[in-house]
Amino acid sequence: MGQDVEDGRLVGGRYRLEGVLGRGGMGTVWRGRDETLGRTVAVKELRFPSSIDDEEKQRLIMRTLREAKAIARIRSGSAITVYDVVDEDDRPWIVMELIEGRSLADTIRQDGPLSPRRTAEVGLAVLDVLRAAHREGILHRDVKPSNVLMEEGTGRVVLTDFGIAKVQGDPSITSTGMLVGAPSYISPERARGNPPGPPADMWSLGGLLYAAVEGRPPYDKGSAISTLTAVMTEPLPPLERAGALSEVIFGLLEKDPEKRLDVAGARVLLEMAAAVSDGMDTTGGGATPADVTRSAAGMPPVPPPGGSGSEPRTPPVRTASGLPPIPSLNPPGGRAGSAASGTGAGSGAGNGPGSWPAARQGFGGLGSRRTLAIIAAVVVLLVILGVVVANAVGSDGGGSAAGSDGGTGQQEQQGDKTGQDDGDDEAAEPSSKPEPDNGGKDDGKGEDKGEDGGKDKGKQDGALPDGYRRVADGRFHFSMAMPQDFKRTGTAGAGSGAKYGWPGGGYPKLQVDYNDSPLADAVLAWKGLEPAVRKSSPGYKLLDLQKVKWRGYPTVADWSFLRNEGDQRVRVLNRGFKVDDKRGYAIMVTCKADEWTGEQCRTLRQTAFKTFKPQ
């Protein structure tokens, strides 16, 4: 029998074809009706080109059957459910659950880019399918917006089309030298012809997230060769709308698969991005997931690498998971179609991120060092610090004058009487108490101890360095002197702190975070985070991490390290401390590494620590 199929045909003696939903190069997707069970289904018909030879025909049949088997092995609410495979006309017909809606590609094209929060929800759904697939030894190899369906009325997200999936142990059935998949979403290692592993799917997920939130693929150059060359050699194009998704996109689109975020790391960052209200992305690139979650004991920031959203960077590991499921946003109305036009298959109940199970073994490994570092950081912080997700307390006008915060902050002029704290000597000294072992990473360097160096001892608050003024922030309960030209450049996430720097960007820069439920041990908090940040920060080098004595506060720890932010080598000092049971802070200073001991950076550090006052 030929391949001309008409509406009304009964396939397999059971499935009545009712209309075409979509057509592709090798198949047609039909709307069908299961006359035995009385339900609507999707029926995928395999079609052969007229010029095809018998060998290629068998290859396509094998591919179709492998797709059905792969899908049937995946257990995820965001994966297609295969109901049946029918052999008719010497070719397989796959019967699947019908998803009414549009593809993600159609949604972007017709409605524009998704919000960062909705993109994170889509990413969590796709990630859940990839986790389940990788656990079964299955690589999708074609994760892209046209293969993601958005169910009308429910917001459910479904990953479709495992037609070119690679199943561990199965022989390859692609033609010799054939690179399968969409060039914009093919990982660098695949573009170079290397065997793919799970990191290749994670790269594709990163490309999908980029396209969903930015409205365009990350490396699309118009031709396959140019696009693949860009994938292998060019930095990631600047992010303009990603906001809280920036960290996970940078981590997934890491060219080195060994450094790329894996499922566990991506899940943590996506959950935190999904917890950020879209209205909170107010500072250019928006709040990062690091900003959303803040620990107690004054250990707020895991400092995000990179000075701006346009600089290539690898995200630090973040510190919370187990967020409650985020309900799907109401999706735009859609239409039925094929995977190319928006209809496919999926199973069962919804895809809330709260249902994401623990990471399991995939292609013969126990979980990468990236996974273990992330999990270690999360567990340490949850147990020791009692990490909480801050609730949004309103938008902040990034780029406003330093110290301004929607009317809650004030600027104090030089010479204003502000009262005294615990004394004028703000130098931190190493604690004489025994420290927990740090694996020999401290190098014996104490370069960030005694920041004041005695130079400013005896000065009153009114005697600030030339060009400095005191800024008071009522929202985050502190005041501090800083350069008079510094501006408020952003809010640290869900209302946890304030960022300050030069209006045009650059270094040095300051961040002060506040927590009203501090817990006990600052040094353990930093040591819990340090392995994860080390793994995820390009060029990271630990200089010092130790408990210090400062102002008599009950727990203080200095964490000093080097890393690369884009093409700039920087040095970071992050001092976390607990003032009392209701007030914990972290002061983070970042300078160019070769200017750390220069007058500008040294004066900023010394003045910040000397003049900081909790309120």
XYZ file of C-alpha atoms in Angstrom:
615
model
C 0.000 0.000 0.000
C 1.228 3.516 -0.787
C 1.839 6.303 1.666
C -1.158 8.421 0.738
C -3.232 8.396 3.914
C -6.614 10.034 4.268
C -8.742 11.208 7.179
C -10.956 8.501 8.546
C -8.529 5.657 8.017
C -8.466 3.061 10.801
C -4.909 2.187 11.822
C -4.240 -1.073 13.585
C -7.933 -1.794 13.664
C -8.303 0.679 16.514
C -7.073 4.230 15.890
C -9.207 6.426 13.616
C -7.282 9.277 11.941
C -9.184 12.550 12.240
C -6.872 15.198 10.787
C -3.271 16.241 10.321
C -1.674 18.101 13.184
C 1.704 18.615 11.582
C 4.130 17.364 8.974
C 7.877 16.945 8.993
C 10.477 15.623 6.606
C 10.078 12.029 7.740
C 6.621 11.852 9.206
C 3.157 13.164 9.845
C 1.444 13.591 13.186
C -2.292 12.917 13.156
C -5.049 13.603 15.572
C -6.669 10.262 16.199
C -9.325 8.578 18.234
C -8.843 5.356 20.117
C -12.112 3.602 19.297
C -11.559 0.994 21.964
C -11.096 3.402 24.883
C -12.829 6.425 23.383
C -9.948 8.835 23.938
C -8.149 11.313 21.681
C -4.575 10.418 20.796
C -1.696 11.553 18.635
C -0.591 9.120 15.923
C 2.863 9.555 14.415
C 3.144 8.149 10.925
C 6.572 7.347 9.486
C 6.841 8.418 5.836
C 9.605 7.506 3.423
C 10.962 9.783 0.695
C 10.368 8.395 -2.761
C 14.092 8.067 -3.501
C 14.990 6.139 -0.372
C 16.736 2.770 -0.635
C 15.958 -0.275 1.472
C 18.930 0.229 3.802
C 17.921 3.788 4.638
C 14.312 2.673 5.039
C 15.347 0.123 7.640
C 17.410 2.761 9.407
C 14.402 5.047 9.702
C 12.231 2.200 10.959
C 14.861 1.402 13.597
C 14.988 5.046 14.587
C 11.222 5.245 15.016
C 11.100 2.099 17.108
C 13.989 3.313 19.225
C 12.153 6.582 19.859
C 9.118 4.685 21.119
C 11.198 2.447 23.352
C 13.188 5.361 24.749
C 10.068 7.346 25.614
C 8.442 4.313 27.217
C 11.393 3.941 29.624
C 11.299 7.524 30.888
C 9.286 8.242 34.007
C 8.529 11.954 34.158
C 5.404 14.061 34.196
C 6.981 16.166 31.466
C 7.741 13.285 29.104
C 5.478 11.864 26.434
C 3.454 8.748 27.196
C 3.540 6.134 24.443
C 0.315 4.136 24.312
C 0.982 1.754 21.463
C 3.132 0.921 18.445
C 1.272 -0.426 15.416
C 2.953 -2.153 12.458
C 1.004 -1.332 9.308
C 2.106 -0.894 5.679
C 5.477 -2.329 6.700
C 6.229 0.665 8.877
C 5.632 1.574 12.533
C 2.961 4.030 13.718
C 3.485 5.412 17.234
C 0.361 6.165 19.262
C 0.928 8.755 21.978
C -0.845 11.053 24.379
C -2.076 14.185 22.627
C -0.925 17.551 23.974
C -3.082 20.480 22.891
C -0.998 23.605 22.691
C 1.893 25.299 20.982
C 5.561 24.547 20.889
C 7.901 26.777 22.841
C 9.324 27.932 19.509
C 5.877 29.031 18.336
C 5.190 30.712 21.648
C 8.400 32.747 21.425
C 7.772 33.614 17.807
C 4.152 34.655 18.336
C 4.208 36.153 21.832
C 7.830 37.144 22.319
C 10.326 35.947 24.950
C 9.150 34.343 28.185
C 9.689 35.985 31.545
C 12.704 34.744 33.526
C 10.448 33.037 36.042
C 8.367 31.208 33.433
C 11.547 30.244 31.593
C 12.884 28.743 34.819
C 9.682 26.720 35.196
C 10.026 25.447 31.645
C 13.654 24.605 32.355
C 12.742 22.605 35.457
C 10.232 20.555 33.478
C 12.733 19.795 30.713
C 15.412 19.081 33.298
C 13.157 16.519 34.958
C 12.854 14.624 31.679
C 16.592 14.757 31.080
C 17.275 13.496 34.590
C 14.957 10.545 34.043
C 16.380 9.877 30.581
C 20.015 10.030 31.684
C 19.241 7.692 34.553
C 18.080 5.172 31.942
C 21.166 5.732 29.788
C 19.287 7.775 27.191
C 20.551 10.982 25.597
C 17.933 13.152 23.894
C 20.414 14.959 21.567
C 17.814 17.362 20.172
C 16.644 19.578 23.044
C 15.377 22.776 21.430
C 12.322 25.052 21.647
C 10.450 23.347 18.798
C 10.591 20.070 20.730
C 9.027 21.529 23.882
C 5.242 21.766 24.065
C 3.207 24.102 26.256
C -0.164 22.577 27.061
C -3.044 24.984 26.664
C -4.991 25.729 29.814
C -2.675 23.958 32.253
C 0.775 25.376 31.529
C 2.198 21.865 31.559
C 5.531 21.583 29.745
C 6.415 18.475 27.750
C 9.675 17.505 26.041
C 8.998 15.655 22.801
C 10.784 13.968 19.892
C 13.286 11.374 21.038
C 13.711 10.405 17.381
C 17.480 10.937 17.411
C 18.006 9.862 20.989
C 21.071 7.798 21.816
C 20.410 4.795 24.018
C 23.344 3.350 25.897
C 24.198 -0.073 24.552
C 22.298 0.328 21.272
C 24.275 0.479 18.020
C 24.398 3.827 16.301
C 21.913 4.165 13.468
C 22.865 7.566 12.138
C 24.571 7.721 8.772
C 28.344 7.854 8.824
C 29.579 11.373 9.500
C 26.069 12.701 10.081
C 25.740 15.288 12.863
C 22.158 15.226 14.091
C 20.369 18.033 15.906
C 19.841 21.773 15.485
C 23.221 23.568 15.123
C 22.322 26.371 17.567
C 21.750 23.804 20.327
C 24.558 21.333 19.597
C 27.275 21.306 22.254
C 30.902 22.175 21.415
C 32.074 18.603 22.021
C 29.476 17.230 19.614
C 30.330 19.915 17.075
C 33.930 18.685 17.215
C 32.804 15.131 16.577
C 33.429 13.810 20.082
C 31.070 11.226 21.586
C 28.317 12.985 23.551
C 27.377 12.344 27.147
C 24.766 13.876 29.469
C 26.617 17.238 29.476
C 25.697 17.595 25.782
C 21.993 17.582 26.667
C 22.682 20.081 29.437
C 24.309 22.439 26.934
C 21.205 22.154 24.752
C 19.049 22.989 27.757
C 21.165 26.099 28.307
C 20.603 27.109 24.698
C 16.882 26.533 25.105
C 16.768 28.734 28.213
C 18.727 31.439 26.421
C 16.333 31.364 23.464
C 13.237 31.334 25.673
C 14.200 34.370 27.757
C 16.138 36.353 25.144
C 13.934 35.525 22.156
C 16.749 34.221 19.945
C 19.176 31.273 19.909
C 22.548 32.017 21.488
C 24.803 31.222 18.507
C 22.628 31.474 15.409
C 24.799 32.727 12.524
C 22.471 31.859 9.645
C 24.269 28.764 8.402
C 25.142 25.454 10.014
C 28.905 25.818 9.537
C 29.033 29.378 10.866
C 26.794 28.503 13.793
C 28.814 25.444 14.796
C 32.031 27.453 14.526
C 30.571 30.073 16.848
C 29.462 27.364 19.287
C 33.023 26.060 19.471
C 34.951 29.317 19.515
C 32.921 32.380 20.436
C 31.909 33.652 23.903
C 28.271 33.638 24.869
C 26.417 36.643 23.423
C 25.330 39.158 26.073
C 22.260 38.427 28.149
C 19.782 41.290 28.208
C 16.612 39.858 29.789
C 17.775 36.803 31.701
C 17.842 38.349 35.179
C 17.741 35.555 37.733
C 18.478 32.996 35.015
C 21.887 34.421 34.165
C 23.805 32.119 36.496
C 22.287 28.882 35.229
C 22.566 29.907 31.563
C 26.248 30.734 31.943
C 26.810 27.465 33.804
C 25.037 25.328 31.207
C 26.689 27.042 28.235
C 30.166 26.357 29.587
C 32.204 25.050 26.654
C 34.158 22.554 28.758
C 31.771 19.646 29.527
C 33.760 18.827 32.654
C 32.991 22.274 34.086
C 29.430 22.481 32.816
C 26.557 22.441 35.285
C 25.010 19.028 35.672
C 21.434 18.121 36.533
C 21.799 18.667 40.286
C 23.473 22.050 39.954
C 21.050 23.258 37.302
C 18.098 22.211 39.405
C 19.251 24.273 42.386
C 19.721 27.400 40.297
C 16.492 26.965 38.340
C 14.453 26.464 41.510
C 15.829 29.670 42.932
C 15.238 31.532 39.671
C 11.659 30.260 39.637
C 11.215 31.642 43.155
C 12.110 35.173 42.046
C 9.141 37.337 41.145
C 9.551 38.747 37.650
C 8.984 42.232 39.031
C 12.123 41.881 41.166
C 14.474 41.904 38.175
C 15.093 45.619 38.348
C 18.815 46.036 37.888
C 19.710 45.483 34.283
C 20.455 41.793 34.197
C 18.265 41.403 37.255
C 18.685 39.511 40.476
C 20.690 36.339 40.323
C 19.753 33.151 42.159
C 22.620 33.918 44.506
C 20.773 37.009 45.542
C 17.540 35.169 46.251
C 18.818 32.895 48.993
C 20.654 34.336 51.926
C 22.023 32.383 54.853
C 21.923 33.228 58.471
C 24.899 34.111 60.642
C 25.551 37.032 58.358
C 26.723 34.777 55.518
C 24.572 36.273 52.797
C 26.397 36.366 49.513
C 28.007 33.572 47.601
C 29.653 36.280 45.532
C 28.590 36.041 41.893
C 31.447 36.155 39.430
C 31.315 38.662 36.633
C 30.856 42.364 36.611
C 28.044 42.530 34.074
C 25.645 40.293 32.287
C 27.621 40.611 29.086
C 30.798 39.011 30.374
C 31.335 35.275 29.920
C 31.395 33.693 33.314
C 30.656 30.516 35.178
C 28.135 30.762 37.984
C 28.882 29.951 41.568
C 27.015 27.144 43.168
C 24.010 28.272 45.130
C 22.820 27.324 48.520
C 19.250 26.128 48.694
C 16.919 23.543 47.251
C 13.660 21.955 48.212
C 11.684 25.055 47.349
C 7.926 24.546 47.194
C 6.477 23.903 43.755
C 5.933 27.083 41.778
C 2.523 26.955 40.096
C 2.681 27.338 36.339
C 1.741 30.721 34.977
C -1.321 30.817 32.756
C -0.052 30.039 29.244
C -1.258 31.776 26.139
C -3.916 29.992 24.152
C -2.632 27.557 21.585
C -3.569 25.238 18.813
C -3.009 21.599 18.093
C -0.045 20.734 15.954
C 2.944 18.489 15.575
C 6.175 18.753 17.468
C 7.098 21.340 14.930
C 3.866 23.211 15.336
C 2.949 22.556 18.910
C 1.246 19.211 19.570
C 2.823 16.117 20.983
C 2.578 13.765 23.861
C 3.256 13.721 27.581
C 2.039 11.927 30.638
C 0.032 12.280 33.705
C 0.111 15.006 36.262
C 1.965 18.248 36.324
C 5.595 19.053 36.386
C 6.086 21.119 39.512
C 9.705 21.458 40.529
C 8.842 20.174 43.964
C 8.472 16.679 42.514
C 12.068 16.551 41.275
C 13.685 13.500 42.892
C 17.232 13.125 44.024
C 19.942 12.867 41.401
C 20.749 9.315 40.480
C 23.409 7.446 38.606
C 23.373 7.959 34.871
C 25.946 6.789 32.335
C 27.921 4.621 34.726
C 29.013 7.345 37.162
C 28.215 8.045 40.776
C 27.661 11.712 40.179
C 30.199 14.294 39.150
C 32.358 16.418 41.379
C 30.084 19.301 40.405
C 27.087 17.447 41.803
C 28.847 16.469 45.006
C 30.109 19.992 45.578
C 26.661 21.430 45.078
C 24.993 18.898 47.324
C 27.650 19.380 49.998
C 27.152 23.117 49.981
C 23.396 22.796 50.143
C 23.430 20.259 52.973
C 25.964 22.182 55.057
C 24.015 25.400 54.760
C 20.654 23.826 55.410
C 21.904 22.040 58.502
C 24.243 24.648 59.947
C 22.726 27.911 58.862
C 19.048 27.213 58.444
C 18.958 28.722 54.959
C 15.692 30.429 54.101
C 14.378 31.897 50.896
C 13.695 35.580 51.344
C 10.278 36.838 50.340
C 10.072 39.665 47.860
C 9.571 42.960 49.619
C 9.147 45.139 46.584
C 11.100 46.334 43.604
C 14.181 48.417 43.894
C 15.222 51.084 41.502
C 18.658 49.893 40.493
C 21.008 52.691 39.691
C 19.500 55.179 42.101
C 21.687 57.373 44.232
C 23.814 55.589 46.737
C 21.918 54.757 49.834
C 18.528 55.420 48.288
C 16.105 52.586 48.537
C 12.595 53.565 47.642
C 12.613 56.267 50.262
C 13.873 54.067 53.069
C 17.507 55.109 53.014
C 19.217 58.402 53.745
C 22.533 60.024 52.940
C 24.488 61.555 55.770
C 26.918 64.330 54.925
C 30.491 64.356 56.121
C 30.812 65.526 59.671
C 27.314 64.486 60.741
C 27.215 63.054 64.214
C 26.474 59.338 63.919
C 27.559 58.021 67.259
C 30.302 55.545 68.034
C 30.369 51.805 67.802
C 32.641 49.514 69.762
C 35.769 51.525 69.174
C 37.865 53.089 66.478
C 40.171 50.199 65.746
C 38.358 48.214 63.098
C 41.212 45.826 62.260
C 40.284 42.155 62.365
C 42.682 39.822 64.135
C 42.982 36.042 63.745
C 41.142 34.151 66.425
C 43.282 32.271 68.890
C 40.717 29.501 69.037
C 41.402 26.234 67.175
C 39.938 26.255 63.681
C 38.223 23.405 61.853
C 40.549 21.794 59.342
C 40.512 23.467 55.927
C 42.316 20.803 54.025
C 45.501 22.788 53.907
C 43.977 25.382 51.616
C 44.766 28.462 53.640
C 48.410 28.644 52.512
C 49.267 30.362 55.783
C 48.337 33.666 54.202
C 46.578 36.197 56.329
C 46.676 39.010 53.873
C 43.243 40.363 54.700
C 43.737 40.566 58.438
C 44.283 43.965 59.978
C 42.821 45.884 57.071
C 43.122 49.246 58.789
C 46.818 48.885 59.277
C 46.580 51.461 62.065
C 46.447 54.347 59.599
C 42.971 55.515 60.490
C 43.104 54.779 64.196
C 41.791 57.593 66.300
C 39.730 59.165 63.549
C 36.177 59.978 64.392
C 33.347 59.206 61.962
C 33.306 62.837 60.917
C 36.928 62.618 59.698
C 36.368 60.547 56.601
C 38.934 60.187 53.812
C 38.800 62.852 51.146
C 36.040 62.186 48.635
C 34.047 59.926 50.971
C 30.598 60.328 52.497
C 28.518 58.264 54.869
C 25.512 56.420 53.469
C 22.730 55.124 55.695
C 20.436 52.361 54.507
C 17.296 52.019 56.596
C 16.030 49.046 54.658
C 19.095 46.906 55.317
C 19.863 48.392 58.716
C 23.390 49.721 58.324
C 25.399 52.824 57.605
C 28.866 53.021 56.067
C 31.182 55.517 54.432
C 32.084 55.026 50.776
C 33.309 57.128 47.841
C 30.967 60.029 47.243
C 30.580 59.101 43.569
C 29.446 55.565 44.384
C 25.863 54.839 43.394
C 23.412 52.191 44.405
C 23.811 49.731 41.518
C 21.299 47.131 42.608
C 19.581 45.130 45.270
C 20.973 41.750 46.296
C 18.079 39.557 45.307
C 14.889 39.249 47.295
C 15.570 42.206 49.522
C 18.662 40.880 51.275
C 21.183 43.624 50.672
C 22.550 46.512 48.651
C 25.188 46.761 45.927
C 27.304 49.874 45.402
C 29.843 50.909 42.789
C 30.771 53.427 40.140
C 27.881 54.501 37.898
C 29.636 53.132 34.830
C 30.596 49.843 36.439
C 34.093 48.578 37.111
C 36.108 48.170 40.302
C 36.252 48.413 43.246
C 32.727 47.555 44.325
C 30.872 46.862 47.560
C 27.978 44.707 48.681
C 26.380 44.645 52.122
C 23.786 42.006 53.031
C 21.565 41.764 56.062
C 19.807 38.869 57.796
C 17.453 39.160 60.747
C 17.789 35.524 61.848
C 21.519 34.891 62.202
C 22.765 31.575 63.525
C 25.929 30.428 65.120
C 29.128 29.825 63.145
C 30.458 32.072 60.389
C 33.566 30.075 59.520
C 31.634 26.843 59.059
C 29.256 28.648 56.756
C 32.040 29.832 54.491
C 33.775 26.442 54.581
C 30.540 24.792 53.567
C 30.347 27.012 50.497
C 34.016 27.169 49.568
C 34.329 23.823 47.697
C 31.328 24.605 45.517
C 32.480 28.139 44.702
C 35.958 26.805 43.965
C 34.527 24.390 41.397
C 32.335 26.943 39.701
C 34.529 30.089 39.660
C 37.004 30.381 36.772
C 40.574 30.735 37.977
C 39.554 30.404 41.631
C 42.360 30.462 44.211
C 41.722 30.464 47.932
C 43.876 32.952 49.828
C 42.409 32.748 53.298
C 39.364 31.454 55.126
C 39.394 31.782 58.868
C 37.685 33.016 61.969
C 38.735 36.491 63.066
C 38.178 38.737 66.057
C 36.442 41.970 65.195
C 34.599 44.399 67.457
C 33.769 41.643 69.888
C 31.064 40.198 67.639
C 30.206 36.584 68.538
C 31.175 35.085 65.174
C 33.166 36.657 62.328
C 34.877 34.974 59.373
C 36.930 36.386 56.498
C 36.962 34.564 53.178
C 39.467 35.896 50.665
C 40.065 34.499 47.185
C 41.015 35.259 43.601
C 38.985 34.493 40.504
C 38.299 35.689 36.979
C 35.316 37.904 36.219
C 35.141 37.921 32.459
C 38.654 38.862 31.337
C 39.452 40.587 34.644
C 41.378 38.940 37.481
C 39.810 40.078 40.752
C 40.307 39.607 44.454
C 37.370 39.269 46.817
C 37.140 39.673 50.581
C 33.854 38.568 52.099
C 33.500 39.231 55.831
C 30.477 37.580 57.420
C 29.478 38.269 60.994
C 26.750 38.127 63.570
C 26.122 41.277 65.576
C 23.442 39.791 67.795
C 20.532 37.362 67.611
C 18.573 39.689 65.331
C 21.294 41.085 63.082
C 23.726 39.301 60.791
C 25.689 40.923 57.950
C 28.239 40.284 55.245
C 30.467 42.952 53.718
C 31.923 41.942 50.365
C 34.693 43.998 48.727
C 35.839 43.214 45.177
C 38.861 44.875 43.526
C 41.112 44.177 40.596
C 43.720 41.736 41.861
C 46.669 43.872 40.806
C 45.170 46.900 42.570
C 44.349 45.205 45.879
C 47.143 46.937 47.763
C 46.720 50.197 45.878
C 45.486 53.276 47.678
C 41.965 53.244 46.223
C 41.125 49.666 47.132
C 42.936 49.751 50.465
C 41.150 52.958 51.501
C 37.777 51.511 50.478
C 38.315 48.368 52.580
C 39.648 50.140 55.604
C 36.937 52.781 55.543
C 34.150 50.270 54.991
C 35.188 48.155 57.965
C 35.976 51.125 60.183
C 32.761 53.049 59.524
C 30.250 50.205 59.220
C 27.506 50.550 61.810
C 24.611 48.173 62.317
C 21.251 49.838 62.856
